[in-house]
CSV table of C-alpha atoms in Angstrom, one decimal:
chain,number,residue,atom,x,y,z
A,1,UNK,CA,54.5,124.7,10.8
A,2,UNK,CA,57.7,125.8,8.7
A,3,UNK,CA,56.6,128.9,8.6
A,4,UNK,CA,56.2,129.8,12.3
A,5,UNK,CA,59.6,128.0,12.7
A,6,UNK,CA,61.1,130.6,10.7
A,7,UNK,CA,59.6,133.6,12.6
A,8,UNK,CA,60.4,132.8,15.5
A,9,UNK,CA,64.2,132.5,14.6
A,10,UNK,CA,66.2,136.0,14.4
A,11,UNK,CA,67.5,136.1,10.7
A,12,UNK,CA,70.8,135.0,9.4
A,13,UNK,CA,73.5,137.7,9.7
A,14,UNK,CA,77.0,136.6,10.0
A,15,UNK,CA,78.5,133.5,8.1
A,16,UNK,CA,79.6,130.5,9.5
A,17,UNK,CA,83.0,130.3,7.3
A,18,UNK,CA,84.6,132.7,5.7
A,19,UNK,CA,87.4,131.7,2.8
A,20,UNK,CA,90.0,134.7,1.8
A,21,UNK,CA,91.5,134.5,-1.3
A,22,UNK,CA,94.7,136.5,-3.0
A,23,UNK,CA,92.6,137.6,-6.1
A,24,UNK,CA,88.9,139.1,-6.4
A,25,UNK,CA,85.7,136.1,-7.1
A,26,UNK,CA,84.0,137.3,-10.2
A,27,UNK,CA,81.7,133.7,-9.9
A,28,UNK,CA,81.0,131.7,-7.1
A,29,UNK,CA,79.4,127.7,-8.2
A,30,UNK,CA,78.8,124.8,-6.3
A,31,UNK,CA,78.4,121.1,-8.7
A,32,UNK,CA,74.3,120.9,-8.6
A,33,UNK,CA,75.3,117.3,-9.2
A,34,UNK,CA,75.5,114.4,-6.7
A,35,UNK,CA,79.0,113.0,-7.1
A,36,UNK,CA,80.4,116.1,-6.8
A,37,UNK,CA,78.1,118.2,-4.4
A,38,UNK,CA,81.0,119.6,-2.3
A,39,UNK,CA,83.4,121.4,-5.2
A,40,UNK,CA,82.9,124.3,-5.3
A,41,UNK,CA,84.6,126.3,-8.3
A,42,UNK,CA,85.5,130.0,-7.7
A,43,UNK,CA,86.6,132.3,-11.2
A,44,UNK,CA,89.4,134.7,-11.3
A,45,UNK,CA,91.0,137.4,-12.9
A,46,UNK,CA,93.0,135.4,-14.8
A,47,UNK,CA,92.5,131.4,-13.6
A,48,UNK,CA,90.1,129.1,-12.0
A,49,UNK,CA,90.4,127.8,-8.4
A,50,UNK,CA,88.8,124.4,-8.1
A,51,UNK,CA,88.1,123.2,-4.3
A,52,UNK,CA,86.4,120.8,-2.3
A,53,UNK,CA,84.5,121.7,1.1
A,54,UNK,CA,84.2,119.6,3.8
A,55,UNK,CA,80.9,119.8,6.2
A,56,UNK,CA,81.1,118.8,9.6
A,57,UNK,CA,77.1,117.6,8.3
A,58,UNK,CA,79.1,114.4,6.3
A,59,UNK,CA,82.5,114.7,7.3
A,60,UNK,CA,83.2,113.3,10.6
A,61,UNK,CA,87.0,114.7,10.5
A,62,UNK,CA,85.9,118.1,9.8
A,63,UNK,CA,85.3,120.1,13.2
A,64,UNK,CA,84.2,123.0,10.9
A,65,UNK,CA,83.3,124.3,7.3
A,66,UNK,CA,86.4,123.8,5.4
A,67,UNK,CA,88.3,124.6,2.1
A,68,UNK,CA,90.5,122.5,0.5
A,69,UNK,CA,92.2,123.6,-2.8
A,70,UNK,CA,92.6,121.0,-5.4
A,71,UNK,CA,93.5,122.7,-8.9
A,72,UNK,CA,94.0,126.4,-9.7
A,73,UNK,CA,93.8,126.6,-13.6
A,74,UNK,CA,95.0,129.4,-16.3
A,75,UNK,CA,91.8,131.1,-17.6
A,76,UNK,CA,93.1,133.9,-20.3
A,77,UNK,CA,90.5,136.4,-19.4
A,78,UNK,CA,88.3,137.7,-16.2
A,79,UNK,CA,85.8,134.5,-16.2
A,80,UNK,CA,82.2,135.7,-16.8
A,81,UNK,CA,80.2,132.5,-16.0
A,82,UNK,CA,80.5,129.5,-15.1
A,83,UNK,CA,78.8,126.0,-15.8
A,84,UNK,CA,79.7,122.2,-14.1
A,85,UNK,CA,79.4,119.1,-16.1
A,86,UNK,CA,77.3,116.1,-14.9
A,87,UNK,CA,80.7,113.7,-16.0
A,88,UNK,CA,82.2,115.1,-12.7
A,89,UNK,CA,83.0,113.1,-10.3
A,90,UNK,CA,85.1,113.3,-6.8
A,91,UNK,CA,83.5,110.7,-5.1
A,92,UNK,CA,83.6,107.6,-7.2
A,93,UNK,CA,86.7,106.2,-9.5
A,94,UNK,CA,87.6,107.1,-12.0
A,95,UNK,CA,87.9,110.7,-10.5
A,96,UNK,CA,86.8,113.3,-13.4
A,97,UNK,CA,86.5,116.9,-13.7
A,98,UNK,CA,83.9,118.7,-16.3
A,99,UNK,CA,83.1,122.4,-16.4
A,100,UNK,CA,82.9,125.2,-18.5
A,101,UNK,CA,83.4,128.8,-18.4
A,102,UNK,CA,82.2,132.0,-20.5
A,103,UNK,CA,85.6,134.7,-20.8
A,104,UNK,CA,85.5,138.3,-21.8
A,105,UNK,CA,86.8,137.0,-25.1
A,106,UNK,CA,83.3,136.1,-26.1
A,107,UNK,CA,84.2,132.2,-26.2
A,108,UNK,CA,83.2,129.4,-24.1
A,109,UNK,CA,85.9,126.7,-23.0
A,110,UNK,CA,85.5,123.6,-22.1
A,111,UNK,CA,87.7,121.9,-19.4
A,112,UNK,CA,87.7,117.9,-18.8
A,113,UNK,CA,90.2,115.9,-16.7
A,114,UNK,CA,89.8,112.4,-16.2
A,115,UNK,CA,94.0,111.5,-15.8
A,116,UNK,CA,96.3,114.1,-14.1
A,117,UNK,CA,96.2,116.5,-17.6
A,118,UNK,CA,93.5,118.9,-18.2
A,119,UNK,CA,92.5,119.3,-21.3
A,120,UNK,CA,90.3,123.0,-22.8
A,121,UNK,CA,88.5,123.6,-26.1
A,122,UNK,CA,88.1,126.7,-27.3
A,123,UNK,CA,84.1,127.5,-28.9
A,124,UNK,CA,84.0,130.7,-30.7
A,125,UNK,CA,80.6,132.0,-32.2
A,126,UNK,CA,79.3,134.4,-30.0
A,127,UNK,CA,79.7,138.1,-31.4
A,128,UNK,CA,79.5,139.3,-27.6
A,129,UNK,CA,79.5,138.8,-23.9
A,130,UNK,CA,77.9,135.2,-22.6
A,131,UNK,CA,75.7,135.9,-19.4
A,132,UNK,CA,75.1,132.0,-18.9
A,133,UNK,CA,76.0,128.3,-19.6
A,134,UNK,CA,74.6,125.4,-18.8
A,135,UNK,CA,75.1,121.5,-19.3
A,136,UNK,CA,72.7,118.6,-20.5
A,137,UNK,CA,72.2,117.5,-16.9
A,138,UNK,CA,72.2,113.8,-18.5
A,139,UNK,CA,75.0,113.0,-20.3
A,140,UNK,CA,76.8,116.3,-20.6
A,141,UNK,CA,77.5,115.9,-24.1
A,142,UNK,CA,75.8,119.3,-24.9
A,143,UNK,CA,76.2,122.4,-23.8
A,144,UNK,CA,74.0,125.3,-24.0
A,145,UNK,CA,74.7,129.1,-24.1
A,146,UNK,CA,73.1,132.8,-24.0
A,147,UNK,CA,74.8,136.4,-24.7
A,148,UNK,CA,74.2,140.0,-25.1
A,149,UNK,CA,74.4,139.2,-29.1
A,150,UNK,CA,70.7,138.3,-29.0
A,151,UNK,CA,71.3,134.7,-29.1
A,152,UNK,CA,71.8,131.2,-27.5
A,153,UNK,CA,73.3,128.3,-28.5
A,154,UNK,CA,73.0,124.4,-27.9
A,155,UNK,CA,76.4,123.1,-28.7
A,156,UNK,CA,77.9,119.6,-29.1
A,157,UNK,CA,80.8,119.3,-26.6
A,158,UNK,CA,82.7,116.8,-28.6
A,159,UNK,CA,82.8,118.4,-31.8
A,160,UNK,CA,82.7,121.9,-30.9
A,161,UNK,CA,80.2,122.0,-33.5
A,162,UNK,CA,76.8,124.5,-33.5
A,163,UNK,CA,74.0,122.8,-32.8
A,164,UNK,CA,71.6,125.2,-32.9
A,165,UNK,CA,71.2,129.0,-32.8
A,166,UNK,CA,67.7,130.7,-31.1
A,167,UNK,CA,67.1,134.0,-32.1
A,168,UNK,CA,66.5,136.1,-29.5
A,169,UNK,CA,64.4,139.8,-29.4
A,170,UNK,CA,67.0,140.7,-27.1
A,171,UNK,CA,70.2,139.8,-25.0
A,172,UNK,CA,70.1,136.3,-23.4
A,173,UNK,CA,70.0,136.8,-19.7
A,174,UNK,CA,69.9,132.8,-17.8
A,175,UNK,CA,70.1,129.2,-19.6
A,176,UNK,CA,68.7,126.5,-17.7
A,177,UNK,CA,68.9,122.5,-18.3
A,178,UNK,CA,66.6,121.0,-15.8
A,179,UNK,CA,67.8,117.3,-14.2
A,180,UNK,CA,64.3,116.3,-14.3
A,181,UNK,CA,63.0,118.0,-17.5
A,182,UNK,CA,66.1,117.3,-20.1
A,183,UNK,CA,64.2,117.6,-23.0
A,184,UNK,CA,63.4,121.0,-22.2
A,185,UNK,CA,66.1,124.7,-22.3
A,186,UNK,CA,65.2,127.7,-20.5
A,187,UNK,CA,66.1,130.9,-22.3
A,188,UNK,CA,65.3,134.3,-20.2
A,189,UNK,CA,65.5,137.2,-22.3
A,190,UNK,CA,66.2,141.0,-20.8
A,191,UNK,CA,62.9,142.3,-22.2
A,192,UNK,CA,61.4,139.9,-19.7
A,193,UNK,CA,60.8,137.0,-21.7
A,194,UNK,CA,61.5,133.6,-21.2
A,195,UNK,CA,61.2,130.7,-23.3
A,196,UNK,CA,61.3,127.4,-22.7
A,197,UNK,CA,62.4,124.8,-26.1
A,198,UNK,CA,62.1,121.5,-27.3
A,199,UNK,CA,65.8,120.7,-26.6
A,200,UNK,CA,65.9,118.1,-29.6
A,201,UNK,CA,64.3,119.7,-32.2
A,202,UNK,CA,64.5,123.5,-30.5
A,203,UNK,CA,60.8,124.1,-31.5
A,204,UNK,CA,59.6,126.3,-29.0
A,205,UNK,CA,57.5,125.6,-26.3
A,206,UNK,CA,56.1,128.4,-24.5
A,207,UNK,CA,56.8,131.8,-23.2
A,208,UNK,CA,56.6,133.4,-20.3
A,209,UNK,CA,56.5,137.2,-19.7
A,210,UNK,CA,57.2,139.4,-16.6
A,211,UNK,CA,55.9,142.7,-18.5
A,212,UNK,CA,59.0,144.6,-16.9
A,213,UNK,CA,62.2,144.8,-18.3
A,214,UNK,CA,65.6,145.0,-17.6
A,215,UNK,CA,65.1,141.1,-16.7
A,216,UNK,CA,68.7,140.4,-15.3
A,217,UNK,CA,68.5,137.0,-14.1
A,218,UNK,CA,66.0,134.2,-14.0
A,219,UNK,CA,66.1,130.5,-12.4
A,220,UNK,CA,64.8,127.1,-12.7
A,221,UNK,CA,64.3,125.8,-9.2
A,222,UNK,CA,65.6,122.7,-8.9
A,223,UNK,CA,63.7,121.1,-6.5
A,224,UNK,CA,60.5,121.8,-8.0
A,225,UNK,CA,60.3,121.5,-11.7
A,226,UNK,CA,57.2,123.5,-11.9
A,227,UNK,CA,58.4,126.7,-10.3
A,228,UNK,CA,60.3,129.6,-12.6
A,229,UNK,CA,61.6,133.2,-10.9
A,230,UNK,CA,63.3,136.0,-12.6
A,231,UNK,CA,64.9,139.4,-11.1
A,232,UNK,CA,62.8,141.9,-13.6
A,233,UNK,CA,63.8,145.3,-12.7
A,234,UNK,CA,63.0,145.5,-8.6
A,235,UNK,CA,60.5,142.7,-9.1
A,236,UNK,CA,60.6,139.7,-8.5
A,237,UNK,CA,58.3,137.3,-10.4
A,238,UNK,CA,57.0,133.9,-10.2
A,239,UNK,CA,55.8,131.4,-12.2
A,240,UNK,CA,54.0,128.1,-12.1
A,241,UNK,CA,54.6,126.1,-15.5
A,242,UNK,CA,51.3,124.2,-15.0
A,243,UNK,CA,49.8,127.6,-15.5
A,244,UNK,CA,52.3,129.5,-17.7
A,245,UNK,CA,50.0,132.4,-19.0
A,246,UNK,CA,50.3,134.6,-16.2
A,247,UNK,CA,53.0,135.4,-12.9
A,248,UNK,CA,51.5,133.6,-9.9
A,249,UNK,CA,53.2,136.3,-7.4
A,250,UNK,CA,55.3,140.0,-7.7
A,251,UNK,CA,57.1,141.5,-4.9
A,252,UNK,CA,59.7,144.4,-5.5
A,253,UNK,CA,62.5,143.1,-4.0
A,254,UNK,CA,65.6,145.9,-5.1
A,255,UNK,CA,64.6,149.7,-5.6
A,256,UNK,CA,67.1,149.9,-7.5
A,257,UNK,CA,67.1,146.7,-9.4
A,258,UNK,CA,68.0,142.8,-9.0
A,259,UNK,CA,70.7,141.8,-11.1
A,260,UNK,CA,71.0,138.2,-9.4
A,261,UNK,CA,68.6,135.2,-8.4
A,262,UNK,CA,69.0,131.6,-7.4
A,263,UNK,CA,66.4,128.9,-5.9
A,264,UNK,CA,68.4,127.0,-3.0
A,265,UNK,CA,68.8,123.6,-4.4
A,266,UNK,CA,67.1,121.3,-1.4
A,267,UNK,CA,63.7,124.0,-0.7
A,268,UNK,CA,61.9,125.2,-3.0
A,269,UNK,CA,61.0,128.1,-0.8
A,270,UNK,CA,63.9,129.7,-0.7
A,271,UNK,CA,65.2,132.1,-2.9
A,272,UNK,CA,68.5,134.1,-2.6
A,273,UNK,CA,68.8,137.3,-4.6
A,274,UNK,CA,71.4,140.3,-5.3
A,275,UNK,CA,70.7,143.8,-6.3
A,276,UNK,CA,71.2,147.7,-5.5
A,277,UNK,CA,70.8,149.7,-3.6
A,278,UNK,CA,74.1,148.7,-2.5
A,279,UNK,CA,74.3,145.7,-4.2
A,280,UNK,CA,72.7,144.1,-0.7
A,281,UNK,CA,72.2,140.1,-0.5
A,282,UNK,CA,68.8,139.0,-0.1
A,283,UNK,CA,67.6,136.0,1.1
A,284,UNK,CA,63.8,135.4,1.2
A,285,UNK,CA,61.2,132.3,1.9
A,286,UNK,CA,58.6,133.5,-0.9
A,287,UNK,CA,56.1,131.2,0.5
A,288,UNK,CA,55.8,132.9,3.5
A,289,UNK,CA,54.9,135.9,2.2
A,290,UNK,CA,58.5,137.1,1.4
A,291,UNK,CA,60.0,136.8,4.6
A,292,UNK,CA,63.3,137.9,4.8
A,293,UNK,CA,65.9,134.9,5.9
A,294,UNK,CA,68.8,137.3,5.6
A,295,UNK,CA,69.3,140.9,4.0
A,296,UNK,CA,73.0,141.9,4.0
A,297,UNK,CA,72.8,146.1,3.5
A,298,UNK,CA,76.1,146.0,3.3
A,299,UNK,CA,77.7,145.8,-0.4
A,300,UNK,CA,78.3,142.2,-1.6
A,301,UNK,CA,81.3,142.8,-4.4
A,302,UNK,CA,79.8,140.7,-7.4
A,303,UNK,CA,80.8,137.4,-6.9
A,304,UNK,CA,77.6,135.8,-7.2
A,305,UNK,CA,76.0,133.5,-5.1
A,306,UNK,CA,75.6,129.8,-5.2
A,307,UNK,CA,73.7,127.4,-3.0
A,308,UNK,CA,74.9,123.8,-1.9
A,309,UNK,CA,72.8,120.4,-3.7
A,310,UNK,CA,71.3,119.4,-0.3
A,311,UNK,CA,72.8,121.2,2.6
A,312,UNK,CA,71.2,124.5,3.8
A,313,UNK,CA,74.2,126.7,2.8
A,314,UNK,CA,74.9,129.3,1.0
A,315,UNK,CA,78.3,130.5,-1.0
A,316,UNK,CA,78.4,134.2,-1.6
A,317,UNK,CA,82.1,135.8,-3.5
A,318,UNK,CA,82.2,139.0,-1.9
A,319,UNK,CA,85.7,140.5,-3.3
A,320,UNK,CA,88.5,138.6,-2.4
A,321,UNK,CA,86.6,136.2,-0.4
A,322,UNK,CA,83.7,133.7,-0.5
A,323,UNK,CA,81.2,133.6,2.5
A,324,UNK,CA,79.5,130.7,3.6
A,325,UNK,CA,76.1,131.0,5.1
A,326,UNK,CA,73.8,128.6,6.8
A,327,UNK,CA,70.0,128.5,7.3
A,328,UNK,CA,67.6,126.5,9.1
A,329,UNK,CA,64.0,125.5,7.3
């Protein structure tokens, strides 16, 4: 019945809000986490903008999609990545703030608030760029990391310390810390493959393998445990982890090659994904045979793209602004 839904609706085009900004968006997150659903956290040149957005969906006052600055922070390089903490909280006392970001610098800092100070630790280890960072979706007391130096990293937040280093065939693409599987890390590779470890002893698990390479991004969806993607090349590939020897489904998606993918957070059938030609915005429902949602031709300036924990929308940086898409499943 979804499916037919969908067809007969003309696809998504134009956004519904549109934020400009004074500086470019090199990253683009919503919080994946309930208590803090609605910041969205946007990185700079040279800083971090903090922000919450209010829905007309929830917020009663709010007549349409809106953008609400709360913090703009010093960041000493262009941020690379970007990774929220599960301690954050703007909805229930005592307010707190807990993210992390990846800098040209090849270190990862850690920011906390909890009183009006902000507080950042410097971790230095990498020998390279870090493509990703993620959170233990529990506690948030670790902190996991991949880069082009061939490895990742589990951290402990507190300490700063080195948990662990995996050794990697090649540079670490995507981490991923599923809520509902926390004893397990997701490490995608750009050969193609992607491992999935033990996340308290880091014995490996499995692997998965697209047989394509580059492999530029990958994702956990998050409303389905079971289901893995990853942008290999033009492809894009599936996988169900309750069968994990072989892709359940290709498609080439990019001629020229994806270099971003993300599962919306509420449907596991949608997938949003960035690549050339053009560096054009894709937005597909895999499920129904790759129907395209929404394909932007025209160039999306690498912001990335992020999607909302359970509303159907969409946050795309696109140079000095972030767009805001909405769909209907």
């Amino acid at each position: 019945e979804i499916i037919t839904m969908v067809l007969d609706r003309s696809p998504v085009s134009e956004p519904v809000a549109q934020f400009s900004f004074q500086y470019r968006v090199f990253v683009t997150e919503f919080s994946p986490f309930e208590w803090s659903a609605n910041l969205l956290a946007l990185g700079l040149q040279d800083s971090i903008l903090i922000g919450q957005v209010r829905f007309p969906e929830e917020d009663e006052e709010a007549q349409e999609v809106e953008f609400q600055r709360l913090h703009e922070i010093h960041h000493d390089t262009r941020v690379q990545s970007l990774a929220w903490g599960p301690r954050t909280s703007q909805v229930v006392a005592p307010r707190c703030l807990q993210f992390a970001t990846s800098g040209t610098d090849h270190k990862l800092r850690l920011y906390h608030q909890e009183s009006a100070e902000i507080t950042v630790k410097q971790l230095k280890g990498h020998t390279d760029y870090i493509n990703s960072i993620v959170y233990e979706p529990e506690s948030g007391e670790q902190i996991a990391s991949c880069a082009d130096d061939h490895t990742a990293r589990m951290w402990n937040c507190k300490t700063g310390e080195v948990l662990n280093t995996f050794h990697l065939s090649s540079p670490g693409m995507r981490v991923c810390w599923h809520p509902t599987e926390p004893g397990k890390l997701m490490v995608a590779q750009k050969s193609g493959v992607i491992s999935l470890y033990n996340a308290t002893n880091y014995t490996p698990i499995f692997s998965l393998d697209t047989c394509t390479s580059p492999l530029l991004s990958a994702d956990w969806c998050h409303s389905n445990s079971l289901l893995v993607a990853a942008l290999a090349f033009s492809d894009i590939v599936y996988f169900d982890l309750s069968r994990p020897s072989l892709p359940t489904e290709r498609k080439t998606l990019h001629g020229e090659g994806g270099r971003m993918l993300r599962f919306s957070k509420w449907s596991d059938a949608l997938v949003a994904t960035v690549g050339k030609p053009g560096a054009g915005l894709k937005v597909i429902q895999h499920r129904a045979s790759n129907l395209a949602l929404l394909n932007i031709q025209k160039k999306v300036i690498g912001g990335g793209v992020s999607w909302h924990l359970r509303l159907p929308y969409l946050a795309v940086g696109n140079d000095r602004k972030v767009e805001l898409f909405k769909f209907s499943v």
